[in-house]
XYZ file of C-alpha atoms in Angstrom:
704
model
C 15.331 -50.992 -5.162
C 14.107 -51.427 -1.516
C 15.241 -47.757 -0.535
C 13.492 -46.569 -3.615
C 10.346 -48.292 -2.435
C 10.323 -46.973 1.095
C 11.221 -43.433 -0.539
C 7.926 -43.597 -2.280
C 5.811 -45.081 0.481
C 6.864 -42.225 2.581
C 5.805 -39.928 -0.082
C 2.942 -41.462 -1.540
C 2.739 -43.515 -4.477
C 4.182 -42.710 -7.898
C 1.677 -41.968 -10.881
C 1.224 -45.143 -12.930
C 0.882 -45.487 -16.829
C -2.511 -44.350 -18.175
C -2.861 -44.248 -21.808
C -6.146 -42.736 -21.598
C -4.288 -39.595 -20.043
C -4.198 -36.437 -22.331
C -3.944 -33.564 -19.896
C -6.432 -32.027 -17.717
C -9.315 -33.781 -17.170
C -12.651 -32.677 -18.963
C -14.976 -34.553 -17.069
C -14.756 -33.046 -13.778
C -17.176 -31.859 -10.649
C -17.513 -29.145 -8.569
C -14.936 -28.972 -5.551
C -15.042 -27.303 -2.136
C -18.585 -26.513 -2.148
C -18.990 -25.239 1.423
C -16.507 -23.037 0.869
C -17.783 -21.975 -2.251
C -21.128 -20.747 -0.636
C -19.291 -19.305 2.519
C -17.153 -17.151 0.095
C -20.232 -15.840 -1.777
C -22.051 -15.142 1.304
C -18.802 -13.089 2.740
C -19.441 -11.100 -0.754
C -22.858 -10.392 -0.333
C -21.883 -9.283 3.284
C -19.088 -7.026 1.896
C -21.387 -5.716 -0.857
C -23.879 -4.841 2.237
C -20.820 -3.363 4.323
C -20.030 -1.219 1.385
C -23.379 -0.156 1.074
C -23.731 0.755 4.935
C -20.561 2.842 4.795
C -21.487 4.540 1.618
C -24.911 5.803 3.284
C -23.399 6.547 6.689
C -19.965 8.056 5.414
C -19.343 11.562 4.371
C -15.617 12.232 2.595
C -15.970 15.636 3.312
C -15.227 15.707 6.904
C -11.763 14.575 5.405
C -11.390 17.225 2.505
C -12.879 20.474 4.346
C -11.702 22.076 7.534
C -14.842 21.902 10.611
C -16.176 24.828 11.991
C -17.231 24.801 15.779
C -20.758 24.412 14.417
C -19.776 21.066 12.369
C -19.758 23.178 9.256
C -17.460 22.284 6.357
C -15.385 25.806 5.242
C -15.337 25.981 1.556
C -17.597 23.487 0.422
C -19.218 23.970 -2.618
C -22.723 24.557 -3.288
C -23.192 25.840 0.756
C -23.474 29.306 2.146
C -19.868 28.709 2.945
C -18.688 28.190 -0.400
C -16.710 31.265 -0.438
C -15.609 30.529 3.229
C -12.879 28.291 2.805
C -10.149 29.098 5.639
C -10.640 28.430 9.255
C -10.251 31.247 11.809
C -9.447 30.815 15.262
C -11.179 33.239 17.673
C -7.999 32.567 20.243
C -4.985 31.163 19.207
C -3.415 30.967 22.355
C -5.798 28.774 23.401
C -4.404 25.828 21.249
C -1.350 25.936 23.287
C -3.642 23.918 25.810
C -2.178 20.276 26.090
C -5.749 19.133 25.559
C -4.874 20.201 21.923
C -2.892 16.873 21.512
C -5.371 14.627 23.532
C -8.370 15.686 21.628
C -7.031 17.054 18.256
C -9.331 19.976 18.695
C -8.159 23.942 19.687
C -10.389 24.731 22.725
C -11.652 27.973 21.339
C -14.642 29.012 18.562
C -13.649 28.502 15.107
C -15.201 30.366 12.258
C -15.249 29.823 8.630
C -13.687 33.101 6.818
C -13.186 34.096 3.363
C -9.302 35.467 4.272
C -7.431 35.142 6.841
C -6.545 38.668 8.873
C -3.718 40.587 7.294
C -3.483 43.367 10.195
C -3.237 43.129 13.801
C -6.228 44.992 15.922
C -8.031 44.544 18.934
C -11.672 44.814 19.512
C -11.324 47.694 21.743
C -9.329 49.923 19.116
C -11.826 49.466 16.479
C -15.480 49.025 18.073
C -15.530 52.965 17.585
C -13.943 53.311 14.199
C -16.480 52.340 11.702
C -14.317 51.549 8.743
C -12.214 49.196 10.773
C -15.079 47.649 12.310
C -16.487 46.943 9.082
C -13.477 44.943 8.409
C -13.400 43.176 12.245
C -17.120 42.308 11.874
C -16.168 39.438 9.001
C -14.301 37.458 11.735
C -17.180 37.731 13.947
C -20.270 35.242 14.491
C -23.522 36.663 12.340
C -25.758 37.895 14.517
C -23.276 40.592 16.223
C -25.418 44.262 16.120
C -25.275 47.013 17.934
C -23.669 45.443 21.596
C -21.193 47.042 23.785
C -17.559 45.523 23.644
C -18.478 43.399 27.357
C -21.578 41.931 25.586
C -19.711 41.034 22.401
C -16.811 39.528 24.587
C -19.106 37.666 27.091
C -21.251 36.023 24.483
C -18.224 35.345 22.674
C -19.762 36.563 19.487
C -15.999 38.175 18.435
C -12.755 37.374 18.525
C -11.044 39.815 21.699
C -8.098 40.304 19.088
C -7.090 39.902 15.496
C -3.794 38.718 14.680
C -1.845 39.079 11.210
C -2.006 35.335 9.769
C -1.543 33.417 6.798
C -3.046 30.338 5.376
C -1.453 27.068 6.185
C -3.720 23.874 4.904
C -6.776 26.010 4.656
C -6.283 27.156 8.570
C -5.225 30.914 9.578
C -1.854 30.941 11.364
C -0.097 34.000 12.808
C 2.339 35.117 10.161
C 5.343 34.512 12.519
C 9.042 35.682 11.567
C 12.373 37.109 12.515
C 13.582 40.451 12.748
C 17.464 40.080 13.929
C 17.135 37.745 16.684
C 13.465 38.326 17.632
C 10.031 36.786 16.397
C 7.726 38.820 15.070
C 4.090 38.800 14.100
C 3.079 41.075 11.280
C 6.442 42.651 11.526
C 5.849 43.581 14.926
C 7.566 41.796 17.854
C 4.599 42.398 19.906
C 0.796 42.685 19.953
C -2.465 43.500 21.775
C -3.996 40.487 23.215
C -7.235 42.635 23.272
C -7.142 43.023 27.282
C -5.137 46.406 27.076
C -1.905 44.044 27.613
C 1.173 43.919 24.929
C 2.446 40.456 24.768
C 5.576 39.184 22.970
C 4.980 37.543 19.563
C 6.940 34.424 20.952
C 3.726 33.773 23.167
C 2.169 32.277 19.812
C 5.095 30.049 19.479
C 3.563 27.202 21.397
C -0.045 27.538 20.050
C 1.092 27.269 16.434
C 3.225 24.531 17.510
C 0.511 22.310 18.833
C -1.868 23.418 16.282
C 0.472 22.339 13.671
C 1.443 19.220 15.225
C -2.318 18.144 14.884
C -2.585 18.732 11.217
C 0.920 18.512 9.845
C 0.010 14.895 8.933
C -2.915 16.122 7.041
C -0.739 18.821 5.137
C 2.006 15.825 3.960
C -1.015 14.031 2.679
C -2.466 17.143 0.644
C 0.993 17.781 -0.683
C 1.349 14.504 -1.664
C -2.160 14.335 -3.240
C -1.079 17.916 -4.998
C 1.963 16.054 -6.095
C -0.096 13.637 -7.535
C -2.294 16.046 -9.560
C 0.779 17.862 -11.082
C 2.732 14.605 -12.045
C -0.220 11.918 -12.871
C 0.089 12.000 -16.376
C 3.913 11.525 -16.013
C 3.551 8.410 -13.807
C 1.089 6.822 -16.474
C 4.152 7.673 -19.031
C 6.531 5.943 -16.824
C 3.957 2.780 -16.139
C 3.661 2.458 -19.975
C 7.388 2.355 -20.457
C 7.743 -0.180 -17.772
C 4.764 -2.512 -19.292
C 6.734 -1.800 -22.907
C 9.983 -3.134 -21.204
C 8.610 -5.578 -19.999
C 6.798 -6.954 -23.193
C 9.968 -6.690 -25.090
C 11.803 -8.804 -22.200
C 9.071 -11.449 -22.644
C 8.881 -11.422 -26.452
C 13.049 -11.491 -26.553
C 12.821 -14.739 -24.093
C 10.532 -16.445 -26.383
C 12.909 -16.558 -29.267
C 16.631 -15.474 -27.729
C 16.013 -17.064 -23.884
C 19.502 -18.714 -23.131
C 21.378 -14.996 -24.497
C 18.455 -12.983 -22.964
C 19.073 -14.445 -19.539
C 22.654 -13.918 -19.480
C 21.709 -10.308 -20.772
C 19.844 -9.868 -18.030
C 22.010 -10.963 -15.561
C 24.889 -8.351 -16.644
C 22.467 -5.410 -16.998
C 21.417 -5.903 -13.484
C 25.071 -6.255 -12.301
C 25.621 -2.981 -13.889
C 22.392 -1.302 -12.847
C 23.099 -1.913 -9.189
C 27.132 -0.904 -9.864
C 26.058 2.198 -11.052
C 23.729 2.489 -8.210
C 26.934 2.140 -5.990
C 28.682 4.828 -8.027
C 26.050 7.328 -7.960
C 25.571 7.267 -4.528
C 29.576 7.333 -3.932
C 29.352 10.684 -5.651
C 26.596 12.311 -3.578
C 28.234 10.821 -0.599
C 31.628 12.660 -1.844
C 29.808 15.557 -3.056
C 28.344 16.785 0.408
C 31.400 16.399 2.333
C 32.017 20.238 3.057
C 28.295 20.922 2.873
C 26.823 22.922 6.046
C 24.990 20.436 8.033
C 25.372 17.393 5.657
C 27.582 15.432 8.533
C 24.571 15.149 10.986
C 23.639 11.882 11.861
C 20.113 10.231 11.262
C 19.824 9.642 14.579
C 20.216 13.480 15.506
C 18.104 14.285 12.477
C 14.812 12.120 13.550
C 11.844 11.842 11.822
C 11.038 14.594 9.382
C 7.906 14.756 7.250
C 9.801 16.245 4.420
C 11.777 12.890 3.456
C 13.869 14.978 0.902
C 15.559 16.249 3.789
C 17.322 12.923 4.234
C 18.998 13.275 0.996
C 21.097 16.324 2.251
C 22.600 14.287 4.716
C 25.769 12.237 4.005
C 24.790 9.112 6.278
C 21.898 8.420 4.178
C 24.100 8.104 1.007
C 26.443 6.025 3.020
C 23.584 3.611 3.851
C 22.528 3.376 0.292
C 26.003 2.556 -0.751
C 26.209 -0.173 1.565
C 22.843 -1.626 0.994
C 23.630 -1.735 -2.846
C 26.987 -3.126 -2.273
C 25.576 -6.243 -0.096
C 22.989 -6.780 -2.714
C 25.522 -6.585 -5.422
C 27.921 -9.129 -3.353
C 24.845 -11.371 -2.878
C 24.127 -11.592 -6.412
C 27.458 -12.392 -7.817
C 28.223 -14.883 -5.016
C 24.754 -16.572 -6.398
C 26.027 -16.565 -9.750
C 29.125 -17.904 -8.928
C 28.222 -20.904 -6.817
C 25.069 -21.229 -9.192
C 26.609 -21.076 -12.469
C 26.100 -24.717 -13.484
C 22.497 -24.717 -12.224
C 21.766 -21.775 -14.133
C 22.632 -23.571 -17.198
C 20.232 -26.130 -16.348
C 17.647 -23.390 -15.592
C 17.994 -22.060 -19.189
C 16.794 -25.093 -20.629
C 13.528 -24.889 -18.439
C 12.956 -21.226 -19.618
C 13.927 -22.309 -23.336
C 11.065 -24.655 -22.865
C 8.678 -22.416 -21.009
C 8.936 -19.891 -24.090
C 8.100 -22.705 -26.492
C 4.965 -23.020 -24.606
C 4.336 -19.242 -24.080
C 4.730 -19.327 -28.040
C 1.929 -21.699 -28.672
C -0.324 -20.175 -25.882
C 0.108 -16.609 -26.624
C -2.882 -15.592 -25.152
C -1.252 -15.957 -21.832
C 0.688 -12.873 -22.196
C -2.759 -10.888 -22.184
C -3.611 -12.435 -18.988
C -2.126 -10.513 -16.354
C -4.036 -7.216 -17.689
C -7.236 -9.306 -16.489
C -5.728 -9.645 -13.424
C -4.873 -6.151 -12.971
C -8.381 -4.911 -13.837
C -9.673 -7.424 -11.141
C -7.392 -6.635 -8.545
C -7.640 -2.512 -9.369
C -11.744 -3.328 -8.583
C -10.642 -4.974 -5.380
C -8.496 -2.344 -4.132
C -10.695 0.648 -5.132
C -13.740 -1.123 -3.164
C -11.625 -1.376 -0.312
C -10.173 2.113 -0.474
C -13.766 3.587 -1.068
C -15.103 1.510 1.592
C -12.353 2.399 4.328
C -12.859 5.942 3.638
C -16.609 6.161 4.018
C -16.308 3.782 7.074
C -13.447 6.192 8.659
C -16.032 9.172 7.787
C -19.161 7.537 9.213
C -19.343 9.333 12.595
C -20.985 11.824 13.720
C -20.039 15.276 14.894
C -19.224 15.309 18.666
C -19.626 18.073 20.297
C -17.819 19.263 24.121
C -17.790 21.785 27.018
C -14.742 23.591 26.430
C -14.251 26.305 29.546
C -12.182 29.305 28.806
C -12.653 31.133 32.078
C -10.513 31.311 34.898
C -12.828 29.205 36.836
C -12.633 25.520 37.126
C -15.627 24.172 35.214
C -16.451 20.182 36.070
C -18.313 19.741 33.174
C -15.243 20.670 31.055
C -14.843 17.582 28.398
C -18.324 16.802 28.799
C -20.667 16.118 25.625
C -23.055 18.381 24.996
C -25.578 19.766 22.066
C -25.046 23.241 20.626
C -28.640 23.683 19.882
C -29.660 24.022 23.295
C -26.669 24.503 25.397
C -27.468 28.294 26.293
C -30.357 27.194 28.258
C -28.923 23.879 29.727
C -27.760 23.786 33.126
C -24.045 23.092 32.320
C -24.058 26.682 30.665
C -25.683 27.970 33.965
C -22.992 26.148 36.046
C -20.351 27.437 33.928
C -21.265 30.647 31.939
C -18.211 31.216 30.477
C -17.798 28.038 28.606
C -18.733 26.976 25.215
C -20.372 24.167 23.187
C -17.927 23.225 20.393
C -17.267 20.802 17.944
C -14.694 18.265 19.462
C -14.449 15.643 16.800
C -15.959 12.754 14.881
C -17.512 9.700 16.493
C -20.870 8.374 17.727
C -22.561 6.206 20.612
C -25.089 4.672 18.412
C -24.448 0.725 17.696
C -23.423 1.413 14.330
C -20.180 3.212 15.947
C -19.830 0.762 18.576
C -19.253 -1.874 16.056
C -17.570 0.202 13.324
C -14.145 -1.107 14.106
C -15.392 -4.844 13.481
C -16.821 -3.313 10.000
C -13.408 -2.051 9.339
C -11.538 -5.212 10.503
C -14.353 -6.880 8.189
C -13.481 -4.814 5.170
C -9.730 -5.694 5.348
C -10.241 -9.225 5.858
C -12.427 -9.212 2.721
C -10.139 -7.348 0.887
C -7.215 -9.829 1.586
C -9.407 -12.317 0.679
C -10.747 -11.262 -2.533
C -7.118 -10.003 -3.583
C -5.609 -13.549 -2.700
C -9.068 -14.995 -4.869
C -7.989 -13.160 -7.971
C -4.490 -14.026 -7.602
C -5.462 -17.911 -7.280
C -7.593 -17.462 -10.116
C -4.857 -16.461 -12.508
C -2.575 -19.048 -11.359
C -5.028 -22.002 -11.687
C -6.075 -20.554 -15.009
C -2.337 -20.152 -16.382
C -1.758 -23.459 -15.186
C -4.562 -25.461 -16.795
C -3.359 -23.594 -20.138
C -0.042 -24.840 -19.952
C -0.571 -28.281 -18.421
C -2.789 -28.665 -21.991
C 0.129 -27.464 -23.756
C 2.793 -30.173 -22.089
C 0.325 -32.950 -22.134
C -0.518 -32.572 -26.174
C 1.030 -35.857 -27.632
C 1.837 -33.844 -31.063
C 2.270 -30.224 -30.512
C 0.641 -28.123 -31.466
C -2.205 -30.074 -33.362
C -3.473 -31.376 -30.137
C -3.578 -28.330 -28.085
C -6.787 -27.212 -27.586
C -8.270 -24.148 -28.969
C -8.392 -21.081 -26.565
C -6.806 -23.059 -23.731
C -6.558 -19.997 -21.617
C -10.438 -19.280 -21.966
C -11.227 -22.992 -21.718
C -9.339 -23.046 -18.571
C -10.602 -20.090 -16.932
C -13.870 -21.458 -17.329
C -13.088 -24.508 -15.652
C -11.647 -22.694 -12.810
C -14.685 -20.654 -12.433
C -17.407 -23.497 -12.911
C -15.733 -26.064 -11.052
C -13.032 -24.767 -8.644
C -14.301 -21.519 -7.137
C -14.684 -23.234 -3.538
C -11.166 -24.503 -4.071
C -9.679 -21.129 -4.871
C -11.467 -19.769 -1.964
C -10.289 -22.372 0.452
C -6.652 -21.724 -0.386
C -7.110 -17.951 -0.112
C -9.013 -18.110 2.866
C -6.072 -19.985 4.730
C -3.372 -17.521 3.083
C -5.724 -14.463 3.914
C -6.029 -15.384 7.728
C -2.323 -15.827 7.766
C -1.907 -12.227 6.397
C -4.276 -10.887 8.685
C -2.722 -12.388 11.837
C 0.719 -10.536 10.310
C -1.146 -7.574 10.107
C -2.154 -7.517 13.912
C 1.181 -8.561 14.743
C 2.561 -5.521 13.142
C -0.010 -3.127 14.908
C 1.010 -4.878 18.930
C 4.475 -4.254 17.633
C 3.629 -0.575 16.746
C 2.159 -0.250 20.225
C 4.878 -2.059 22.208
C 7.626 -0.123 20.592
C 7.730 2.198 24.002
C 7.514 -0.814 26.212
C 10.611 -1.911 28.048
C 9.098 -5.524 28.525
C 12.049 -7.400 26.638
C 10.409 -10.889 27.047
C 7.514 -9.104 24.711
C 9.310 -8.291 22.465
C 11.163 -11.132 21.898
C 8.001 -13.117 21.740
C 6.487 -10.936 19.282
C 9.677 -10.828 17.168
C 9.433 -14.933 17.114
C 5.967 -14.970 16.213
C 6.117 -12.245 13.203
C 9.372 -14.673 11.724
C 7.307 -17.750 12.236
C 4.007 -16.330 10.389
C 6.191 -15.026 7.814
C 7.820 -18.191 7.226
C 4.357 -19.914 7.313
C 2.907 -17.254 4.962
C 5.820 -18.117 2.323
C 5.335 -21.818 2.468
C 1.500 -21.579 2.140
C 1.793 -19.408 -0.806
C 4.159 -22.229 -2.135
C 1.813 -25.300 -1.179
C -1.259 -23.192 -2.741
C 0.523 -22.292 -6.178
C 0.982 -26.150 -6.631
C -2.006 -27.151 -5.079
C -3.811 -25.275 -7.789
C -1.597 -26.733 -10.557
C -2.469 -30.263 -9.340
C -6.505 -28.915 -9.101
C -6.288 -27.674 -12.975
C -5.167 -30.922 -14.103
C -6.965 -33.519 -12.172
C -9.836 -31.189 -10.748
C -10.010 -32.831 -7.382
C -10.579 -30.812 -4.138
C -7.871 -28.538 -2.611
C -6.706 -30.762 0.281
C -6.176 -33.724 -2.260
C -4.380 -31.444 -4.540
C -2.300 -30.073 -1.901
C -1.297 -33.515 -0.961
C -0.676 -34.868 -4.128
C 1.471 -31.468 -5.331
C 3.866 -31.909 -2.021
C 4.385 -35.340 -2.209
C 5.295 -35.204 -6.186
C 7.564 -32.261 -4.781
C 9.057 -34.406 -2.222
C 9.643 -37.564 -4.525
C 11.700 -34.627 -6.625
C 13.248 -32.842 -4.153
C 16.515 -32.698 -5.496
C 15.261 -31.529 -8.976
C 13.062 -28.744 -6.917
C 16.440 -27.303 -5.968
C 18.236 -27.688 -9.341
C 15.589 -26.345 -11.390
C 12.897 -24.655 -10.374
C 14.068 -22.103 -7.375
C 17.077 -21.254 -9.619
C 14.721 -20.359 -12.451
C 12.844 -17.771 -9.901
C 15.713 -16.362 -9.243
C 16.472 -15.445 -12.775
C 13.047 -14.396 -13.510
C 13.412 -12.194 -10.562
C 16.607 -10.716 -11.752
C 14.586 -9.473 -15.043
C 11.951 -7.840 -12.877
C 14.879 -6.270 -11.175
C 16.225 -5.144 -14.110
C 13.104 -3.258 -15.741
C 12.373 -1.473 -12.046
C 16.257 -0.408 -12.160
C 15.909 0.840 -15.558
C 12.531 2.933 -15.114
C 13.590 3.676 -11.755
C 16.906 5.184 -12.619
C 15.245 7.290 -15.769
C 12.425 8.555 -13.234
C 14.874 9.701 -10.895
C 16.798 11.733 -13.398
C 13.606 12.957 -14.617
C 12.192 14.298 -11.475
C 14.574 15.088 -9.738
C 16.343 17.851 -12.477
C 19.326 16.111 -12.800
C 18.795 15.362 -16.206
C 20.329 18.075 -18.648
C 18.305 19.309 -21.387
C 15.079 18.244 -19.583
C 12.737 21.291 -18.656
C 9.290 19.944 -18.821
C 9.364 18.057 -15.361
C 6.848 19.380 -13.094
C 7.398 21.596 -9.561
C 6.761 19.009 -6.875
C 6.715 19.287 -3.163
C 8.098 15.863 -2.979
C 9.958 14.289 -6.237
C 9.951 11.258 -4.325
C 6.295 10.716 -4.644
C 6.389 10.083 -8.413
C 9.538 8.174 -8.690
C 8.435 5.811 -5.751
C 4.743 5.506 -7.295
C 6.500 4.489 -10.542
C 9.151 2.143 -8.968
C 6.331 0.027 -6.994
C 4.157 0.226 -10.051
C 6.847 -0.994 -12.499
C 7.701 -3.667 -10.280
C 4.128 -4.751 -9.979
C 3.543 -4.456 -13.698
C 7.071 -6.353 -14.375
C 5.927 -9.093 -11.722
C 2.236 -9.571 -13.285
C 4.128 -10.486 -17.312
C 7.119 -12.317 -15.414
C 4.508 -14.271 -13.437
C 3.312 -15.938 -16.480
C 6.637 -17.040 -17.168
C 6.920 -18.296 -13.346
C 3.677 -20.315 -13.589
C 4.685 -21.607 -16.917
C 8.011 -23.025 -15.464
C 6.254 -24.226 -12.096
C 3.358 -25.793 -14.198
C 6.035 -27.377 -16.593
C 8.022 -28.670 -13.915
C 5.223 -30.624 -12.013
C 4.127 -31.785 -15.372
C 7.578 -33.005 -16.184
C 8.146 -34.887 -12.395
C 4.915 -36.587 -13.641
C 5.834 -37.608 -16.709
C 9.365 -39.275 -15.597
C 6.673 -41.516 -13.070
C 4.139 -42.069 -16.075
C 6.555 -43.578 -18.720
C 9.674 -45.096 -19.386
C 10.690 -43.555 -22.789
C 9.882 -46.741 -24.821
C 7.684 -46.389 -27.410
C 4.754 -47.087 -26.062
C 5.403 -44.840 -23.345
C 7.431 -42.102 -24.804
C 8.232 -39.195 -22.698
C 6.441 -35.949 -23.404
C 9.414 -33.785 -22.239
C 12.071 -32.432 -24.816
C 15.468 -33.881 -25.245
C 17.390 -31.179 -23.786
C 15.752 -31.862 -20.184
C 16.574 -35.445 -20.776
C 19.774 -34.869 -21.344
C 20.165 -32.451 -18.293
C 18.417 -35.174 -16.210
C 20.814 -38.172 -17.905
C 17.686 -39.797 -19.151
C 18.235 -42.108 -22.259
C 16.276 -40.460 -24.893
C 14.033 -42.838 -26.451
C 13.646 -42.816 -30.109
C 10.364 -41.247 -31.130
C 7.847 -42.159 -33.845
């Protein structure tokens, strides 16, 4: 008895019997008002940042190539609408290392209707009227009757045209192979415009540098094209995931025990099939040319499908899946008795959800709010990143050095400027998007604010869902006569209480979590920057910090979740609710390990099963390995829709199974309080079902 008193004293006083307690308290007041006001001010500021970004940003800078004059090639509704391609006057200038620093070739760039399909020089066509008419389409508009020398001096036309092909809306030399020699336009040499023939291989460095600059954009555009080609199939896949999740939830409602064991067996079988399939692919590539190259030798490739032709990739998949399978089987063996206990809690959760059926549809409301938050953050981020002004720099193409090179200039008056007089062969060309105003100086802070508010709003929406469901399921548990004493529309009533009284509490908890998540993002950024560093101590310290903040985030999520449950029941502020929840769990720490966490593991297997089934189906469909299916779209990367469907399926399954998880957590806390408030007598009978009483070795008292 003394030990029990010390235990309770250490972890707070247990709840005392209260005959007037009937579940979530109706007479409550507003909590954490200061944090509520702070959150409202932050939201108003977030709206102001969005309006500022939308007024300053221009997404066309991402969509369209930009000429040396800062004009958008191919923009609808402009004189350049029919000129979608960017043409480089001297592609050889792209071999300059400055390209990799400033992401811009130091040569005139012009918007054209189509890329040149033949090679010719200005000297050879100037006196040929037919060829000159074609050549002029790649010159500036003010070319008239000037001589060749005047045209080249004023840089009105390129010295040479090289047969090219469009590549991400840019004209690059049409390089090919003839035997072992590199060709351009089926020729091994080309005229560089100054009566000198050069090898086609001289174009390789220029093309390579320019390609590095736009390769990422090319991959993004291909991914975007894949989405446009497969979006309806992605929607169908997500609908299938939704239907599967609903089917599992409904079956859990009526066949909880059987469905849990079916989920366990199916998860083991799906992962086992994955191991077998990967093994077949591994053996199939045994004699394939180039399949035995290592991932280290291959390095990073933008086209991720390349890795699927390497044996080591499939070996890695086999090892990962085998480890996951082994861990799950071992957990099932060692937790077999606790699984039976957890099934009883899932059955009780099924009864609760059966009486509060509207809770199954609440995740749709959460999805809608999260979609709004994500869309607002994405649009604001795009507009902020494109709200810079065009910056022009001096590029010198002459043989003499120019000390004005890379200096900011203004194209409208550059011809008469001192910089042009000092460097007659220089040009004022578009370099990049930037700016030196106060807005542009603080742009990085606006981006940070956008990210921080995204985390805060997303966590607030999640917290609102948790408190709403907790209040609804607590109303079910504490109803003396079920279902007669369950209030009407418990989900809507709980949602109203959460928004009316506890917006500040939700904002407080989500603020703490958001700060930790932002710190983790900053640590990941530092880790990315220090990858090439040789300071072992800095790397070790950073690794320790990442691990500590990961653990801290998990703990805060756990604490917040239980604090919201206590707040939904008693209507107290965040700190008091978090303390009461923590002490209640510590007074029942053994039961936490026995019931709560094992139940979470079983529900996680349910999510894994939905993701596995939908993922396997989408893989066979988009990869073309399914026989008799000819409706799959032609894609650059078939892993794009597969990955999207897998991630989306997990989010959908998590949304529906989170209802069960929240129900289990709420019932568990109520169950622990029930043991403290009541003793099972006729006057103070337990509200928990007989099955849970037997599991915890409690003598069930006769009920009236």
